[in-house]
Every structure is written in C-alpha cells, then in structure tokens.
Coordinates of C-alpha atoms in Angstrom, one line a residue:
Chain A
M133 CA 129.2 10.6 -23.4
S134 CA 125.6 10.8 -24.7
A135 CA 124.4 9.3 -21.5
V136 CA 125.3 12.5 -19.6
V137 CA 123.7 14.8 -22.1
E138 CA 121.0 16.6 -20.5
R139 CA 119.0 19.3 -22.1
S140 CA 118.6 22.5 -20.2
G141 CA 115.2 24.1 -19.9
R142 CA 116.2 26.7 -22.4
P143 CA 116.5 25.8 -26.0
A144 CA 120.1 26.0 -27.2
A145 CA 121.3 29.1 -29.0
P146 CA 120.8 28.7 -32.7
G147 CA 123.8 27.3 -34.5
L148 CA 125.4 26.0 -31.3
P149 CA 125.1 22.4 -30.3
D150 CA 123.8 21.8 -26.8
R151 CA 126.9 20.9 -24.9
P152 CA 127.1 18.0 -22.5
R153 CA 126.8 18.8 -18.8
V154 CA 130.4 17.9 -18.0
G155 CA 131.6 20.5 -20.5
R156 CA 129.2 23.0 -19.2
V157 CA 130.3 22.6 -15.6
R158 CA 133.9 22.8 -16.7
S159 CA 133.4 26.0 -18.7
M160 CA 131.5 27.5 -15.7
V161 CA 134.5 26.7 -13.4
D162 CA 136.7 28.2 -16.1
L163 CA 134.6 31.3 -16.1
Y164 CA 134.8 31.7 -12.4
L165 CA 138.6 31.1 -12.3
T166 CA 139.1 33.6 -15.0
E167 CA 137.0 36.3 -13.3
M168 CA 138.8 35.6 -10.0
R169 CA 142.2 35.9 -11.6
T170 CA 141.2 39.2 -13.3
A171 CA 139.9 40.6 -10.0
I172 CA 143.1 39.7 -8.2
A173 CA 145.3 41.3 -10.9
V174 CA 143.1 44.5 -11.0
Q175 CA 142.7 44.9 -7.2
F176 CA 146.3 44.3 -6.5
Q177 CA 147.2 47.2 -8.7
Y178 CA 145.3 49.5 -6.5
R179 CA 146.5 48.2 -3.2
V180 CA 147.2 51.7 -1.7
A181 CA 143.7 52.8 -2.5
N182 CA 142.4 49.5 -1.2
Y183 CA 144.3 50.1 2.0
F184 CA 142.9 53.6 2.6
Y185 CA 139.5 52.1 2.1
M186 CA 140.1 49.3 4.6
I187 CA 141.5 51.7 7.2
G188 CA 138.4 53.8 6.9
M189 CA 136.4 50.7 7.4
V190 CA 138.3 49.6 10.5
A191 CA 137.2 52.8 12.3
E192 CA 133.7 51.5 12.6
P193 CA 134.3 48.3 14.5
V194 CA 137.0 49.9 16.7
I195 CA 134.4 52.5 17.8
Y196 CA 131.8 49.8 18.7
L197 CA 134.5 47.8 20.4
V198 CA 135.7 50.6 22.6
V199 CA 132.2 51.7 23.5
W200 CA 131.0 48.1 24.4
S201 CA 134.2 47.2 26.2
S202 CA 133.7 50.3 28.3
V203 CA 130.1 49.3 29.0
A204 CA 131.2 45.7 29.9
R205 CA 133.8 47.0 32.4
S206 CA 131.3 49.3 34.0
Q207 CA 128.8 46.3 34.4
G208 CA 131.3 44.2 36.3
G209 CA 133.2 42.5 33.4
A210 CA 130.6 41.4 30.9
V211 CA 127.5 42.5 29.1
G212 CA 125.2 40.3 27.0
G213 CA 127.5 37.4 27.6
Y214 CA 130.6 39.2 26.2
T215 CA 133.7 40.2 28.1
P216 CA 135.9 43.0 26.8
G217 CA 138.2 40.3 25.4
E218 CA 135.3 38.6 23.6
F219 CA 134.1 41.9 22.3
A220 CA 137.6 42.4 20.9
A221 CA 137.5 39.0 19.3
Y222 CA 134.0 39.7 17.9
Y223 CA 134.9 43.0 16.3
I224 CA 138.3 41.9 15.0
V225 CA 136.7 38.9 13.2
W226 CA 134.0 41.4 12.2
T227 CA 136.6 43.2 10.0
L228 CA 137.3 40.1 8.0
V229 CA 133.6 39.2 7.6
R230 CA 132.8 42.8 6.6
N231 CA 135.4 42.6 3.8
I232 CA 134.0 39.2 2.7
N233 CA 130.6 40.9 2.6
I234 CA 131.6 43.5 0.0
V235 CA 129.7 42.6 -3.1
F236 CA 128.3 44.2 -6.2
T237 CA 125.9 46.9 -4.8
P238 CA 122.7 48.5 -6.1
Y239 CA 124.8 51.7 -6.8
G240 CA 126.8 49.6 -9.2
W241 CA 123.5 48.5 -10.7
E242 CA 122.4 52.0 -11.1
W243 CA 125.7 52.8 -12.9
R244 CA 125.5 49.7 -15.0
I245 CA 122.1 50.5 -16.3
Q246 CA 122.6 54.3 -16.7
K247 CA 125.8 53.7 -18.7
G248 CA 124.3 50.9 -20.9
Q249 CA 126.8 48.4 -19.5
L250 CA 124.0 45.8 -19.0
S251 CA 123.1 45.6 -22.6
G252 CA 126.6 44.2 -23.4
Q253 CA 126.3 41.7 -20.7
L254 CA 123.0 40.5 -21.9
L255 CA 124.6 39.4 -25.2
R256 CA 126.7 36.9 -23.4
P257 CA 125.5 33.3 -23.2
I258 CA 125.9 33.0 -19.4
H259 CA 123.7 34.7 -16.8
P260 CA 125.5 38.0 -15.7
I261 CA 125.4 37.1 -12.0
H262 CA 128.2 34.6 -12.5
Y263 CA 130.5 37.3 -13.6
D264 CA 129.8 39.3 -10.5
L265 CA 130.1 36.3 -8.2
G266 CA 133.4 35.3 -9.7
Y267 CA 134.9 38.7 -9.8
F268 CA 134.1 39.7 -6.2
A269 CA 135.1 36.3 -4.9
G270 CA 138.6 36.8 -6.5
M271 CA 138.8 40.2 -4.8
K272 CA 138.6 38.5 -1.5
F273 CA 142.1 36.9 -1.9
V274 CA 143.6 40.4 -2.2
V275 CA 141.6 41.6 0.7
L276 CA 142.7 38.7 2.8
V277 CA 146.3 39.5 2.3
L278 CA 145.8 43.2 3.1
W279 CA 143.7 42.3 6.1
L280 CA 146.3 40.2 7.9
P281 CA 148.5 43.0 9.1
I282 CA 145.4 45.0 10.2
A283 CA 144.2 42.0 12.2
A284 CA 147.6 41.7 13.8
I285 CA 147.7 45.3 14.9
L286 CA 144.1 45.2 16.2
S287 CA 145.0 42.0 18.2
L288 CA 148.0 43.6 19.7
A289 CA 146.0 46.7 20.7
F290 CA 142.9 45.0 22.1
H291 CA 143.9 41.5 23.3
P292 CA 141.0 39.4 22.0
T293 CA 140.0 36.1 23.7
L294 CA 139.3 33.7 20.9
Q295 CA 138.3 30.1 21.8
P296 CA 137.1 28.4 18.7
S297 CA 136.4 24.7 18.6
G298 CA 137.8 22.6 15.7
L299 CA 134.3 22.4 14.2
G300 CA 133.8 26.2 14.8
I301 CA 136.9 26.9 12.6
G302 CA 135.6 24.6 9.9
V303 CA 132.1 26.1 10.0
F304 CA 133.6 29.6 9.9
F305 CA 135.4 29.1 6.6
V306 CA 132.3 27.6 5.0
A307 CA 130.0 30.2 6.6
L308 CA 132.2 33.0 5.2
W309 CA 131.3 31.9 1.7
G310 CA 127.8 31.3 2.7
A311 CA 127.6 34.9 3.9
Y312 CA 129.2 36.1 0.7
L313 CA 126.6 34.3 -1.4
I314 CA 123.6 35.4 0.7
R315 CA 124.7 39.0 0.6
S316 CA 125.6 38.9 -3.1
L317 CA 122.1 37.5 -3.9
N318 CA 120.3 40.0 -1.7
M319 CA 122.2 42.9 -3.2
W320 CA 121.4 41.7 -6.7
V321 CA 117.7 41.5 -5.8
L322 CA 117.9 45.0 -4.4
G323 CA 119.8 46.2 -7.4
M324 CA 117.3 44.8 -9.8
I325 CA 114.8 47.4 -8.5
T326 CA 116.7 49.7 -10.9
F327 CA 114.7 48.0 -13.7
W328 CA 111.7 49.8 -12.4
T329 CA 113.1 53.0 -10.9
T330 CA 116.5 54.5 -11.4
R331 CA 116.7 56.0 -7.9
V332 CA 117.5 53.1 -5.6
S333 CA 119.6 55.1 -3.0
A334 CA 116.7 55.7 -0.6
I335 CA 115.6 52.0 -0.5
F336 CA 119.3 51.0 -0.3
E337 CA 119.9 53.3 2.7
L338 CA 116.9 51.9 4.5
Y339 CA 118.0 48.3 3.8
M340 CA 121.5 49.1 5.1
A341 CA 120.2 50.5 8.3
L342 CA 118.0 47.4 8.9
E343 CA 121.0 45.2 8.1
L344 CA 123.2 47.2 10.5
I345 CA 120.9 46.6 13.4
F346 CA 119.6 43.1 12.8
S347 CA 122.8 41.4 11.4
G348 CA 125.1 41.7 14.4
R349 CA 127.2 44.4 12.6
L350 CA 126.3 47.1 15.1
V351 CA 126.3 44.9 18.2
P352 CA 126.2 41.1 18.9
L353 CA 122.5 40.1 18.6
T354 CA 122.3 39.1 22.3
L355 CA 122.6 42.8 23.2
L356 CA 119.4 43.6 21.4
P357 CA 116.1 43.5 23.3
G358 CA 114.2 40.1 23.1
W359 CA 111.6 41.2 20.6
A360 CA 114.3 42.5 18.2
Q361 CA 116.2 39.2 18.4
G362 CA 112.9 37.6 17.5
V363 CA 112.6 39.9 14.4
A364 CA 116.2 39.1 13.4
N365 CA 115.3 35.4 13.3
F366 CA 113.0 36.0 10.3
L367 CA 115.6 38.0 8.4
P368 CA 118.6 36.9 6.4
F369 CA 121.0 39.4 7.9
Q370 CA 122.4 37.6 10.9
W371 CA 123.6 34.7 8.7
T372 CA 125.9 37.1 6.9
F373 CA 127.4 38.8 10.0
G374 CA 126.7 37.4 13.5
F375 CA 126.7 33.8 12.6
P376 CA 130.2 33.5 10.9
I377 CA 131.7 35.7 13.6
N378 CA 130.3 33.8 16.5
A379 CA 131.3 30.5 14.9
L380 CA 134.9 31.6 15.2
V381 CA 134.6 33.5 18.5
G382 CA 133.3 30.2 20.0
K383 CA 129.9 31.3 21.1
L384 CA 127.9 28.5 19.4
S385 CA 127.1 24.9 20.3
T386 CA 127.6 22.1 17.7
T387 CA 123.8 22.1 17.0
Q388 CA 123.8 25.9 16.5
L389 CA 126.8 25.7 14.2
L390 CA 125.1 23.1 12.0
E391 CA 121.7 24.7 12.1
G392 CA 123.4 27.9 11.1
L393 CA 124.9 26.4 7.9
G394 CA 121.4 25.0 7.2
M395 CA 119.9 28.5 7.5
Q396 CA 122.5 29.9 5.2
A397 CA 121.6 27.2 2.6
L398 CA 118.0 28.1 3.0
W399 CA 118.6 31.8 2.5
I400 CA 120.8 31.1 -0.5
G401 CA 117.9 29.1 -2.0
I402 CA 115.4 31.9 -1.3
G403 CA 117.7 34.5 -2.8
A404 CA 118.4 32.4 -5.9
T405 CA 114.7 31.8 -6.4
I406 CA 113.8 35.5 -6.1
I407 CA 116.5 36.4 -8.6
H408 CA 115.3 33.8 -11.0
F409 CA 111.8 35.3 -11.2
V410 CA 112.6 39.0 -10.8
W411 CA 115.3 38.8 -13.4
R412 CA 112.9 37.4 -16.0
A413 CA 110.3 40.0 -15.2
G414 CA 112.9 42.8 -15.1
I415 CA 114.7 42.0 -18.3
R416 CA 111.4 42.2 -20.1
R417 CA 110.9 45.7 -18.8
F418 CA 114.5 46.7 -19.5
S419 CA 115.0 49.0 -22.4
S420 CA 118.6 49.9 -23.1
V421 CA 120.1 53.2 -22.3
G422 CA 123.4 54.3 -23.7
N423 CA 125.3 52.7 -26.5
Chain B
M174 CA 148.3 98.0 -0.3
D175 CA 145.2 96.9 -2.1
R176 CA 145.4 96.1 -5.8
A177 CA 142.2 97.2 -7.4
D178 CA 140.0 94.9 -9.4
P179 CA 140.3 96.3 -12.9
I180 CA 136.6 95.9 -13.7
A181 CA 134.7 96.8 -10.6
G182 CA 137.4 98.8 -8.9
R183 CA 136.9 96.8 -5.7
P184 CA 139.7 95.5 -3.5
T185 CA 140.8 91.9 -4.2
R186 CA 142.4 91.3 -0.8
G187 CA 141.3 91.3 2.8
I188 CA 138.4 89.7 4.7
R189 CA 135.6 91.6 3.0
A190 CA 136.8 90.7 -0.5
A191 CA 137.1 87.1 0.6
A192 CA 133.6 87.1 2.0
R193 CA 132.2 88.7 -1.2
L194 CA 133.9 86.0 -3.3
W195 CA 132.5 83.3 -1.0
W196 CA 129.0 84.8 -1.3
V197 CA 129.2 84.8 -5.1
F198 CA 130.1 81.1 -5.3
F199 CA 127.6 80.3 -2.6
R200 CA 124.8 81.9 -4.6
V201 CA 125.8 80.1 -7.8
G202 CA 126.1 76.8 -6.0
A203 CA 122.7 77.3 -4.3
M204 CA 121.0 78.2 -7.5
N205 CA 122.5 75.1 -9.1
E206 CA 121.3 72.8 -6.4
L207 CA 117.8 74.4 -6.2
Q208 CA 117.1 73.0 -9.6
Y209 CA 117.2 69.4 -8.2
R210 CA 114.5 69.6 -5.5
V211 CA 114.0 65.8 -5.2
N212 CA 117.5 65.6 -3.9
F213 CA 116.3 67.5 -0.9
F214 CA 113.9 64.8 0.1
L215 CA 116.4 62.1 -0.6
E216 CA 118.9 63.9 1.6
L217 CA 116.2 64.4 4.3
F218 CA 115.4 60.7 4.2
Q219 CA 119.0 59.6 4.4
S220 CA 119.6 62.0 7.3
L221 CA 116.6 60.6 9.1
V222 CA 117.7 57.0 8.6
A223 CA 121.2 57.9 9.9
L224 CA 119.8 59.8 12.8
A225 CA 117.5 56.8 13.7
T226 CA 120.4 54.3 13.7
G227 CA 122.4 56.7 15.8
L228 CA 119.6 57.0 18.4
I229 CA 119.1 53.2 18.4
A230 CA 122.9 52.7 19.1
L231 CA 122.6 55.2 22.0
A232 CA 119.5 53.5 23.3
L233 CA 121.2 50.1 23.2
V234 CA 124.1 51.3 25.2
F235 CA 121.9 52.9 27.8
Q236 CA 119.8 49.7 28.1
H237 CA 122.9 48.1 29.6
T238 CA 124.4 51.0 31.6
S239 CA 123.6 54.3 33.1
S240 CA 126.6 56.3 32.1
L241 CA 129.5 55.9 29.6
A242 CA 132.9 57.2 30.7
G243 CA 131.0 59.6 33.1
W244 CA 128.6 61.0 30.4
S245 CA 124.9 60.6 31.0
K246 CA 122.4 59.9 28.3
P247 CA 121.2 63.5 27.6
E248 CA 124.9 64.5 27.6
L249 CA 125.7 61.9 25.0
L250 CA 122.7 63.1 23.0
A251 CA 124.2 66.5 23.0
V252 CA 127.5 65.0 21.7
M253 CA 125.4 63.3 18.9
G254 CA 123.7 66.6 18.1
V255 CA 127.1 68.4 17.7
H256 CA 128.4 65.4 15.6
V257 CA 125.5 65.6 13.2
M258 CA 125.6 69.3 13.0
M259 CA 129.4 69.5 12.4
G260 CA 129.0 66.7 9.8
G261 CA 126.5 68.8 8.0
I262 CA 128.8 71.8 8.0
I263 CA 131.7 69.7 6.7
Q264 CA 129.5 68.2 3.9
T265 CA 128.1 71.5 2.9
L266 CA 131.2 73.6 2.8
V267 CA 134.4 71.6 3.1
Q268 CA 134.1 68.1 1.6
P269 CA 132.8 69.2 -1.8
N270 CA 135.7 71.6 -2.3
M271 CA 138.3 69.1 -1.2
D272 CA 136.8 66.4 -3.4
R273 CA 137.0 68.8 -6.4
L274 CA 140.5 69.7 -5.6
A275 CA 141.7 66.1 -5.5
R276 CA 139.8 65.4 -8.7
E277 CA 141.3 68.4 -10.5
V278 CA 144.9 67.7 -9.4
Q279 CA 144.5 64.3 -10.9
Q280 CA 142.9 65.6 -14.1
G281 CA 145.1 68.6 -14.5
T282 CA 142.2 71.0 -14.6
L283 CA 143.3 72.8 -11.4
D284 CA 145.2 75.2 -13.7
Y285 CA 141.9 77.0 -14.3
A286 CA 141.6 77.8 -10.7
L287 CA 145.2 78.8 -10.3
T288 CA 145.1 81.3 -13.1
K289 CA 142.3 83.3 -11.4
P290 CA 143.6 86.7 -10.1
R291 CA 142.8 85.8 -6.5
D292 CA 144.4 84.0 -3.6
S293 CA 144.6 80.4 -4.8
Q294 CA 143.8 78.8 -1.4
L295 CA 140.8 81.0 -1.1
V296 CA 139.5 80.1 -4.5
I297 CA 139.9 76.4 -4.1
S298 CA 138.2 76.5 -0.7
V299 CA 135.0 78.3 -1.7
R300 CA 134.1 77.0 -5.1
E301 CA 131.6 74.3 -4.2
V302 CA 128.6 74.3 -1.8
R303 CA 126.1 71.6 -1.3
I304 CA 123.1 73.4 0.3
W305 CA 120.9 70.3 0.7
Q306 CA 123.5 69.0 3.2
T307 CA 122.4 71.8 5.5
V308 CA 119.5 69.4 6.4
N309 CA 122.1 67.8 8.7
V310 CA 122.9 71.1 10.3
L311 CA 119.2 71.6 11.1
M312 CA 118.8 68.0 12.3
G313 CA 121.8 68.4 14.6
L314 CA 120.4 71.6 16.0
I315 CA 117.1 69.8 16.7
V316 CA 118.9 67.0 18.5
L317 CA 121.0 69.5 20.4
G318 CA 117.9 71.5 21.5
W319 CA 116.3 68.3 22.6
A320 CA 119.3 67.3 24.6
V321 CA 119.8 70.7 26.2
T322 CA 116.2 70.6 27.6
Q323 CA 117.0 67.3 29.3
L324 CA 120.3 68.3 30.8
Q325 CA 120.4 68.6 34.6
R326 CA 122.2 71.9 34.5
G327 CA 120.9 74.4 31.9
I328 CA 123.1 76.5 29.8
G329 CA 123.9 80.2 30.3
V330 CA 125.3 82.9 28.0
V331 CA 128.9 81.9 28.9
Q332 CA 128.3 78.3 27.8
A333 CA 126.5 79.3 24.7
L334 CA 129.4 81.6 23.6
A335 CA 132.0 79.1 24.5
F336 CA 130.1 76.5 22.5
A337 CA 129.9 78.8 19.4
G338 CA 133.6 79.7 19.7
A339 CA 134.6 76.0 20.0
L340 CA 132.4 75.1 17.1
V341 CA 134.0 77.7 14.8
L342 CA 137.5 76.6 15.9
G343 CA 136.6 73.0 15.3
A344 CA 135.3 73.6 11.8
V345 CA 138.5 75.6 11.0
M346 CA 140.7 72.7 12.2
I347 CA 138.7 70.1 10.1
Y348 CA 139.1 72.3 7.1
C349 CA 142.9 72.7 7.7
F350 CA 143.3 68.9 8.2
W351 CA 141.5 68.1 5.0
L352 CA 143.4 70.7 3.0
V353 CA 146.7 69.5 4.3
I354 CA 145.8 65.9 3.3
S355 CA 144.4 67.1 -0.1
T356 CA 147.6 69.1 -0.7
G357 CA 149.3 65.7 -0.6
A358 CA 147.6 65.1 -3.9
F359 CA 150.3 67.2 -5.5
W360 CA 152.8 64.4 -4.7
I361 CA 150.6 61.3 -4.6
V362 CA 148.0 62.2 -7.3
R363 CA 145.4 59.6 -6.4
M364 CA 143.6 60.8 -3.3
E365 CA 140.0 59.8 -3.9
E366 CA 139.8 57.5 -0.9
I367 CA 140.5 60.4 1.5
S368 CA 136.8 61.1 1.8
E369 CA 136.1 57.4 2.7
L370 CA 138.9 57.5 5.2
F371 CA 137.7 60.7 6.8
Q372 CA 134.1 59.6 7.0
G373 CA 135.2 56.4 8.8
V374 CA 137.4 58.3 11.3
Y375 CA 134.8 61.0 11.8
Q376 CA 132.3 58.4 13.1
A377 CA 134.5 58.2 16.2
G378 CA 133.3 61.6 17.1
R379 CA 129.8 60.3 17.8
W380 CA 131.2 59.4 21.3
P381 CA 133.2 61.7 23.5
V382 CA 136.9 61.1 22.9
T383 CA 137.4 60.4 26.6
V384 CA 135.9 57.0 25.9
Y385 CA 138.9 56.0 23.8
P386 CA 142.2 54.6 25.0
A387 CA 145.0 57.2 25.4
G388 CA 146.7 56.6 22.0
L389 CA 143.6 56.8 20.0
R390 CA 142.4 59.8 22.0
A391 CA 145.6 61.6 21.1
S392 CA 145.3 60.8 17.5
L393 CA 141.6 61.9 17.4
T394 CA 142.7 65.2 19.0
F395 CA 145.9 66.2 17.2
L396 CA 146.1 64.0 14.1
V397 CA 142.5 64.1 13.0
P398 CA 141.0 66.9 15.1
V399 CA 137.6 65.2 15.7
A400 CA 137.9 65.9 19.4
F401 CA 138.1 69.7 18.8
A402 CA 135.3 69.5 16.3
V403 CA 132.8 67.6 18.3
T404 CA 133.8 66.7 21.9
V405 CA 135.1 70.2 22.9
P406 CA 131.9 72.1 21.8
A407 CA 129.9 69.4 23.6
Q408 CA 132.0 69.9 26.7
A409 CA 131.0 73.6 26.6
L410 CA 127.4 72.7 26.8
T411 CA 127.8 70.1 29.6
H412 CA 129.9 72.4 31.9
R413 CA 133.1 70.4 31.3
L414 CA 135.0 72.9 29.3
T415 CA 137.9 74.6 31.0
E416 CA 139.4 77.9 29.9
R417 CA 142.6 76.0 29.3
T418 CA 141.1 73.6 26.8
L419 CA 139.5 76.5 24.9
L420 CA 142.9 78.3 24.9
V421 CA 144.6 75.1 23.6
A422 CA 141.9 74.8 20.9
F423 CA 142.5 78.4 19.8
V424 CA 146.3 78.1 19.7
F425 CA 146.2 74.8 17.9
A426 CA 143.7 76.1 15.4
A427 CA 145.9 79.2 14.7
A428 CA 149.0 77.1 14.4
L429 CA 147.3 74.5 12.1
F430 CA 145.9 77.3 9.9
A431 CA 149.4 78.9 9.5
F432 CA 150.9 75.5 8.7
T433 CA 148.2 74.7 6.2
R434 CA 148.8 78.0 4.4
W435 CA 152.5 77.3 4.3
F436 CA 152.1 73.7 3.2
W437 CA 149.6 74.7 0.4
R438 CA 152.2 77.1 -1.1
V439 CA 154.9 74.4 -0.9
G440 CA 152.5 72.0 -2.7
L441 CA 151.7 74.6 -5.3
R442 CA 155.4 75.1 -6.1
H443 CA 155.7 71.4 -6.5
Y444 CA 152.7 71.2 -8.9
S445 CA 153.6 71.4 -12.5
G446 CA 150.1 71.1 -14.0
A447 CA 149.1 68.4 -16.4
S448 CA 146.9 70.0 -18.9
A449 CA 149.5 72.3 -20.4

C-alpha cells in the first residue's frame, strides 16, 4: 500500500498518521453519504413545511409562464424562439432546477458566525464546505420526491412541449449537479464576506437581482436584448439555470450541450480556487463570537 | 354600554378606543425601530433593487409586445405601483403581527395577549409595526404618480375616490385572509411558512389578474384576495372599474371580515394555551 501513499500539502495533524489516499477518499465518500442520509431524515420530518415552501416557490415560474405565454400568443405564436408549449416546458423544468439550486446561503453564514457555530466546525479535520455540500445534496432527494406531484399538476395545467434528445437528457442530469456545485461555491464565496462585515444582506440582494436577470431564471436568455446576452456570457449564472433547463427542453445542439458542460467545469474550477484563497485569508481574520 | 377603564376612566370599546390603542402601539413600535437607523438604508436599498428588477421585467415584456391582455405599458406601471404600495402596507402593519401571532401560538406566549382587558383580535392585530417598510409605500406612490402622468386619460375626483376606497377594502381583505390562515395555527401549530407562501402568491399581483387563466384568476380573487388588493384599485385609476365590481368588493370585504371574527373566536375556544 505504501506506493499509493501521498502526502498532502498540509502536515498531518500531530499524533495522527497520514492516511493513505484510498482511505482518505473512502472516508470522504463516507462523510458525504452520512451527511446526505442525515439531510434526508431531517427534511422528510418536515415535509409539510417543505411543501408550503415549495408551493410558494411555484408561484414565481407560473407567473412568468402565464405572462410570456400571453406575449407569445399575441405575437403570432412564439417569442424569442419559444412557443407557449415550450415556455411551459421551460418553466416547469425551472421548478426542479430552482430546487436543486437551493444551497447554503450567506444568511446561513451570517447566522453561523453570529452564533459561534463556525468555531466548532473549525475543529473538525475536514474542510467545512464538504459538510454543506453533502447535506444539501441529500436534501435534493426529498425535494425530488415532493416535486414530482407538483410537476404532474403543472404539466396537466399548462401542456408543455418537451422534445429532449437522448444526449440532452443525459447532459441534463449531469448539468443539474454542475449547477448545484457552481451555485454552492458562489454562495460560499459570497457568504465568506461575513468574515469582513456582518451585514451581507445588501450585497446578497444585489447578487440575487443580477442572478435573476442574467441566469435565465426570469426569462429564457434569448428574450434579453443582445448586449445583455453578451454580458451573461461572462457570468456564471446561466450555467446554473438556463443551461440545464434548455438541455432538457431540447433547445441546444450537441456542440452547445458539450460546451455547456465544459463551461460548468470551468466555473466550478474558478469557484473552488476563489474559495481556497478567500477561506485562508478569512479564517485568519476570524475571531470567534459566541461559545 | 361602555365599561370604563379603571385607571384612566376612558372607554375600552368602540372605534375611538381601538384607534387610541393602535396609536399607542404604533408609537412604541416606531420608537423601537427609530433606534436602528441603518436598517432604513438597507430597506431603501432592497426596495430599490426590487423596484429595478420589476421595471426590467416590465421593459422586457414591452420589448416584445405593445399590450398585455389589453393593458398598455403605463397602465401596467400603475398596477406595479399599487402592488409595491400595498406590499408596503402589508409589511408595515399586517405581516409583523401575523408572524408574531404564529410564533406565540407555537411557543405558548399568546396567553399574555389574551389576558389583556381588551378585545383579543384587536390586540393581536395592532401590536407590531415596522415603520421602515413604509419605504415601499412611498416608492409605490412615486411609481404610481409617474404612471398616472403617462396615462392617456387622466384621473378625476371620482377615480381618485374609487381608488382610495378600493385600496382600503383590499387591505382589509388581505388582513382577513392572513388572520384566517394564522388562526389555523390553533390546530396546526407550525405555521411559519405562511409568510413564504403568501409572498410567493402575492407576486402574482404584479400583473393584472385578467392575464391569468380562469381557475387561477378565481383563486387570486376569492381564495387569496390579491385581485381586490391590487388589480381592482389599479382598475379604478385606468377607467376600468365598474360600480358593480366596487360593490362586490365591499360586500366580499364585509363578509370576509365577519367570517374572520367568527373564526378567530372559534379558534380561541380551541386554544388551550401551552405556557400554563
């Protein structure tokens, strides 16, 4: 086994032998599975509360859908390349993507630092981001079960036209997790601002507004004016909303599908790099509050 | 017959007594919030961001069409103004009280409110006020003023009065709706997500309810009275309001208020308290 021993950049904790890589990967997988199982158990307990939350969330895409279907009909059947049926498909898939996109927010960070929760997490040997990634990933399985009936009702009400290619479906399922990772990492970066100021809400609101417009959450990006679409290409947002949705709705060519996955990988890399450096700087600034 | 307040010798029933009670709570609430002035700027900033996104959504729609369900751009701007303004009224006066009610039922501390020698529904409805939220009321008024100057047909005294009347009726209906739902807390206990749910559904009012398919429109009118709160006042400003609609609004508001009062008492009888 000694051949696979690789030393990490960090010195091992005193008193603990540096474990072989296989063991480390296994314990990491174990950590994720445990966090996911915990999330499923906890969230399933509060399924009524979760349902209320989801119904409140469904109002948003239904409003967009109704407004844009109405515009499409008044413009002779389609606007921005979308028919009412395709708008229906877009915004119904939207509801799933939105739920996948629920991650640990900067408000949670604020709470975590104010209550002194972070101090405890720092004592653990594994980077705290893994706990968040695991927990919220587990939540998605509960969300998915709760989402199915909502999707069925919306489909009966709005008659979506969904024409995905085989590749589109495959890319969709990968892209969902890509979107989840990108958004988790971005929110972590945003949340870490709490190391420097404890009032993040204003920055967060502004971020959310930009995301709303440039991600495809408000409208499919083809409905934006040309210059705004250009701006969107330099931002990570569309890879968390518009891209996975369009992969399933069937609006993308094979090249676009594969390029999209590449862009997701790029943004995951960027997010992880920023977190790496900001975390190191932030943790040095951090002085514990609470007990 | 009025029972006299043992200390001040003032009446404890009737509209004037209720107004005085509300004023006392309002002053305490305002003084409390005035300590946190930074919150005003945060609120202002958030309102501006929300307003900007609303205007962008409106601009996007009108980049692709010239009218939506028969409403022109300035008319929809008026709808948005009413929506923001009513949202501000709800967040200033209604939501904080209803959130507190839900919380207190869960924690059992509602008993403190119930033992007060005043009408319990009145007390739980006036205890909280968030004055910084009035930023949205002002913002809505500005949007509304801007919209009115762009309307083809100006507004006269009749429209202004109908608008004010419709607005008051709408606010009463939203209050009743929320109190009925919150009263459900006596049975269900956990009602924290109601605010989330309401915020989501209330967003539908940004557009005139005539845009929505029949089933949704009916729900947004009689189930969650967003139509009466936003669309009907906006109709008054855009010469769409018929006397019949206003009459229906009045009758429905009165009926809903009576039902709410009855339902609150039923809920109270069911409530056994948790702290004792």
